[in-house]
GROMACS .gro file of C-alpha atoms in nm:
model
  199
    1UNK     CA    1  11.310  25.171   0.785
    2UNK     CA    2  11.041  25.479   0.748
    3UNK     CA    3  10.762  25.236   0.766
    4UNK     CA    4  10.506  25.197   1.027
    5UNK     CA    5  10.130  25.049   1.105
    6UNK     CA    6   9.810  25.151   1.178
    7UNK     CA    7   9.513  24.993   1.324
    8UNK     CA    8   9.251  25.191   1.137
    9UNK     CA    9   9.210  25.015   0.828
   10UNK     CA   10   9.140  25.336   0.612
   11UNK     CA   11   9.353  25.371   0.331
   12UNK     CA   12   9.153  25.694   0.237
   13UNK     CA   13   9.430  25.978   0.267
   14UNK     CA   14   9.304  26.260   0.465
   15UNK     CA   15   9.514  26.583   0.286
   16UNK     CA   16   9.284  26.825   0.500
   17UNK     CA   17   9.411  26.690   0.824
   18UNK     CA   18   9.779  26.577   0.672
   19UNK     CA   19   9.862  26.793   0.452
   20UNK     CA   20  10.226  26.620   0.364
   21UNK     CA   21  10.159  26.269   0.356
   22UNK     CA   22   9.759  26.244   0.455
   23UNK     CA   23   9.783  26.004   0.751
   24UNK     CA   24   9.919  26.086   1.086
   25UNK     CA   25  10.284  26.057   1.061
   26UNK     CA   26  10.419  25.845   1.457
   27UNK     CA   27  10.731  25.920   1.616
   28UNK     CA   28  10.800  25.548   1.595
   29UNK     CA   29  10.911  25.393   1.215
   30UNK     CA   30  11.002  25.004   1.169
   31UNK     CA   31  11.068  24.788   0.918
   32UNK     CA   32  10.802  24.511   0.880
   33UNK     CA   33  10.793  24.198   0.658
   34UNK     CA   34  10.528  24.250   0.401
   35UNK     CA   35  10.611  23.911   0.225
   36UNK     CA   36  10.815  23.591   0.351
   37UNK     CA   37  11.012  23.331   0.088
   38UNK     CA   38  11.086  22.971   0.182
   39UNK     CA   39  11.282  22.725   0.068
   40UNK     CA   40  11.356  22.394   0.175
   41UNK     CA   41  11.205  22.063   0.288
   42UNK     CA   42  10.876  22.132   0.505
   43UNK     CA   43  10.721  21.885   0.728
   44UNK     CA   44  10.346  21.852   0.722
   45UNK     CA   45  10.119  21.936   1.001
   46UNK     CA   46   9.950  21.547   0.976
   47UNK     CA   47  10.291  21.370   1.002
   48UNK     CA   48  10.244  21.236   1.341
   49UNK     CA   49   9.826  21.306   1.379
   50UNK     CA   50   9.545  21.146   1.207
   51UNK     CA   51   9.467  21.186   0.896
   52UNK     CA   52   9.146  21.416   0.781
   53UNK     CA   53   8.849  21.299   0.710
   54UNK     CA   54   8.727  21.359   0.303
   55UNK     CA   55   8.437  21.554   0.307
   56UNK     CA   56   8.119  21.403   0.114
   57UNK     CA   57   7.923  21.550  -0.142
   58UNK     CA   58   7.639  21.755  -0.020
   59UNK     CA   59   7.292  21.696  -0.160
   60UNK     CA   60   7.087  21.993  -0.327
   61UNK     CA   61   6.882  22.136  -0.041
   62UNK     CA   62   6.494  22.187  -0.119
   63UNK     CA   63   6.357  22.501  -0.230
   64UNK     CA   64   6.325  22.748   0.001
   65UNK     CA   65   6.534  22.549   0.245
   66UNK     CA   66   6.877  22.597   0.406
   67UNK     CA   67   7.157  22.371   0.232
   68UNK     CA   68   7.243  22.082   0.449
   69UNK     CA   69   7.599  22.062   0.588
   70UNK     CA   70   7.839  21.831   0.410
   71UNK     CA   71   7.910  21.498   0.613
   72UNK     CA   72   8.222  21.313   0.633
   73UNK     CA   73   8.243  21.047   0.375
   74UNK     CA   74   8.378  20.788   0.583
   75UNK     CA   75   8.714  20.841   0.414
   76UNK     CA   76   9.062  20.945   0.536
   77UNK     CA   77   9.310  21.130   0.317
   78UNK     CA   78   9.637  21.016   0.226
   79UNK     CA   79   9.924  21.219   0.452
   80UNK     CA   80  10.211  21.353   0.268
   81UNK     CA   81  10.479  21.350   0.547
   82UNK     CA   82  10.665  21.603   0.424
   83UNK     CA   83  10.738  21.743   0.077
   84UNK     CA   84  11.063  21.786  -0.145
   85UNK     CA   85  11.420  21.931  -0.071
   86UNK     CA   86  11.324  22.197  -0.256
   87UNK     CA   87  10.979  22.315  -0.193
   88UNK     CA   88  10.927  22.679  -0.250
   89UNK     CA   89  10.653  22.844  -0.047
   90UNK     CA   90  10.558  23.243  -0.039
   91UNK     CA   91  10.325  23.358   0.228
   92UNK     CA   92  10.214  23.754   0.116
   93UNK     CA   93  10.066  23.962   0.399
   94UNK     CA   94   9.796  24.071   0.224
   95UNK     CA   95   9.663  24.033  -0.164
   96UNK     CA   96   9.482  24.403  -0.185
   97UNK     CA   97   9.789  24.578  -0.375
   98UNK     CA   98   9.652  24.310  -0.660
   99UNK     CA   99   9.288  24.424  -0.632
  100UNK     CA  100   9.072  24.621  -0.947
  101UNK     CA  101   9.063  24.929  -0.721
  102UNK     CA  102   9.378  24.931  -0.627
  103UNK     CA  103   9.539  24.874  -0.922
  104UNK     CA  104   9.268  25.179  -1.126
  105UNK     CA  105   9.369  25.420  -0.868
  106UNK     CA  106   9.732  25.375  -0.860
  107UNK     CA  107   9.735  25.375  -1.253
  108UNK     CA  108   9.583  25.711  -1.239
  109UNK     CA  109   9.879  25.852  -1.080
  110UNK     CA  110  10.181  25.659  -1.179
  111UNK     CA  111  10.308  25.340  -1.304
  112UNK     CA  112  10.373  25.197  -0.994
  113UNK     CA  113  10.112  24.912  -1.037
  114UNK     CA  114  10.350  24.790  -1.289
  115UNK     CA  115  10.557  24.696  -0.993
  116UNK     CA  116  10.282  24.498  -0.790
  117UNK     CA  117  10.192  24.294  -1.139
  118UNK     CA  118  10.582  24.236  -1.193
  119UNK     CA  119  10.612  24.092  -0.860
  120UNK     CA  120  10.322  23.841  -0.897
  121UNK     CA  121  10.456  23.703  -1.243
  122UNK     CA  122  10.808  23.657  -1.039
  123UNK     CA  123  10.699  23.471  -0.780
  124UNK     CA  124  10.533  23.239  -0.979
  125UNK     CA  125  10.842  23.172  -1.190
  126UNK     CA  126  11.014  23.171  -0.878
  127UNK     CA  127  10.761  22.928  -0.731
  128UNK     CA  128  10.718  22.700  -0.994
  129UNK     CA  129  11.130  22.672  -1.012
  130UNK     CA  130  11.125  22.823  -1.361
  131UNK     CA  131  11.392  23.081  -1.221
  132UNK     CA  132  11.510  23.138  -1.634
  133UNK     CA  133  11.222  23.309  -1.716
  134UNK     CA  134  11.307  23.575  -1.430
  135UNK     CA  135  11.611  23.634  -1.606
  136UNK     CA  136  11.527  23.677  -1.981
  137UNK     CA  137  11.166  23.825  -1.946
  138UNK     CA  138  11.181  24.177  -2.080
  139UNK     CA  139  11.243  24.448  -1.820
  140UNK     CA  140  11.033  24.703  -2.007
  141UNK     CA  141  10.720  24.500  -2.124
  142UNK     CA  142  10.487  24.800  -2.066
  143UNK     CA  143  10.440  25.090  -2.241
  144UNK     CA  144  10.606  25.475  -2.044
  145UNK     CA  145  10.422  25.754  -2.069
  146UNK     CA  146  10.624  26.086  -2.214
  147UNK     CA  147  10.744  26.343  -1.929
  148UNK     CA  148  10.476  26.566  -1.988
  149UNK     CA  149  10.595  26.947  -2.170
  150UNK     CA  150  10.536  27.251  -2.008
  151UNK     CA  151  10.343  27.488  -2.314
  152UNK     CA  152  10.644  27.662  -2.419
  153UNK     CA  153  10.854  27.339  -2.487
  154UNK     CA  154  10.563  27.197  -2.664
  155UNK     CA  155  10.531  27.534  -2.887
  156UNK     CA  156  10.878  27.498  -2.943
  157UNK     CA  157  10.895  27.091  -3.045
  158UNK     CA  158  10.589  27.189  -3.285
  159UNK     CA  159  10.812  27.500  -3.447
  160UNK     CA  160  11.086  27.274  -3.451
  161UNK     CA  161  10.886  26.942  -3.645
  162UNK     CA  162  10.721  27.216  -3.903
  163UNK     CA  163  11.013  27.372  -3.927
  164UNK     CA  164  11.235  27.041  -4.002
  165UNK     CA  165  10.991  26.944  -4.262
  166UNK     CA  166  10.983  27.231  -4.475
  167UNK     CA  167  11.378  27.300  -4.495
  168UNK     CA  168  11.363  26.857  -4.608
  169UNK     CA  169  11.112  26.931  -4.866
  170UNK     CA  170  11.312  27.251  -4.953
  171UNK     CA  171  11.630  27.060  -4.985
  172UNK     CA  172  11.482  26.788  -5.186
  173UNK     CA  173  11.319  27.051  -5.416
  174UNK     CA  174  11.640  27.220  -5.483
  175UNK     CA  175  11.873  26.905  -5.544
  176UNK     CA  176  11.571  26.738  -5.804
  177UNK     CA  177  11.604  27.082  -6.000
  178UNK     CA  178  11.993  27.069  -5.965
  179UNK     CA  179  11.943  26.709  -6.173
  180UNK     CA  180  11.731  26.813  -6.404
  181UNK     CA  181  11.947  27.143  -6.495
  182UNK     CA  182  12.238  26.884  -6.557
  183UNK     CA  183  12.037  26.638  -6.757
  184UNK     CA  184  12.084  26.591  -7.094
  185UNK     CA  185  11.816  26.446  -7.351
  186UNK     CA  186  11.830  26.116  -7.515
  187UNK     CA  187  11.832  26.105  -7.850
  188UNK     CA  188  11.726  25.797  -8.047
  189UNK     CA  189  11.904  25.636  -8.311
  190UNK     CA  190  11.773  25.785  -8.617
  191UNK     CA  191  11.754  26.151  -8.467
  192UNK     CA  192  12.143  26.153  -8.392
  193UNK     CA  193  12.224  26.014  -8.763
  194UNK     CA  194  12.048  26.315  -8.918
  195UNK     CA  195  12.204  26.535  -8.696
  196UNK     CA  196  12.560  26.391  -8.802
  197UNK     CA  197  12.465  26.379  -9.208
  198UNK     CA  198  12.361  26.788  -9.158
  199UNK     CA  199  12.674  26.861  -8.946
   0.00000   0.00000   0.00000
């Protein structure tokens, strides 16, 4: 409902000029479809018209030379009338939250890219009527970056790791002395009958 449009095509923030948001921020906010979802039985746009004419294959144009324009090839296609009770069709309003720059920037700042690639692999479940997959595909399939420490809570998990690991190898120490204070030696066979012939 906070959304609105522009007609400048920009997408360069301008913090100088904005400080807060860095575009102009109108009086006027919307909501606007960014994506659409059908389902159903769709009719096609050739049901009642003539078909299309097949395009030919063009021949290599001569060096040097423009290419020449494909020709018809005298051929109509076949007319699919209309398709299945359940066609699935997804009409995006744009495709540049899935380009490289896009995606490299955003990654830079948070993992909010995740959500753009996410939404992609969905719709092709979704549009390929695979709708299981949407439901046992793991939530978490990418790796989350730590909440980053301030340099006194790092100090302190450091103190607290070394510290940790020194009262372990303490304890450990202590107990394997404890054992071998209570051990007592084997004798063999022939030591212990001497020792009961002298007592």
């Amino acid at each position: 409902a906070d959304a609105w449009s522009v007609d400048n095509p920009n997408a360069q923030p301008d913090h100088k000029a904005f400080p807060e948001l860095g575009f102009a921020e109108p009086e006027k906010k919307e909501r606007f479809p960014l994506a659409v979802s059908l389902m159903g039985k769709f009719q096609s746009y050739f049901k009642d018209r003539e078909a299309p004419m097949l395009i030919g294959e063009s021949k290599p144009a001569a060096p040097g030379q423009p290419p020449a324009p494909a020709k018809d090839s005298g051929n109509r296609a076949g007319v699919i009338e209309h398709s299945s009770q359940e066609a699935r069709l997804v009409v995006l309003g744009s495709s540049n939250f899935l380009a490289d720059m896009v995606l490299s920037i955003s990654s830079q700042v948070s993992d909010t890219h995740l959500a753009n690639i996410q939404l992609v692999t969905n719709l092709v479940d979704w549009g390929v009527q695979d709708v299981g997959l949407l439901s046992i595909r793991a939530k978490e399939q990418y790796a989350r970056t730590l909440k980053k420490l301030e340099s006194g809570e790092r100090f302190g998990w450091e103190l607290g790791n070394f510290a940790f690991v020194i009262l372990a190898v303490l304890l450990i120490g202590l107990f394997t002395l404890g054992r071998r204070g209570r051990a007592r030696p084997i004798l063999n066979l022939d030591a212990k009958q001497s020792e009961e012939r002298s007592a």
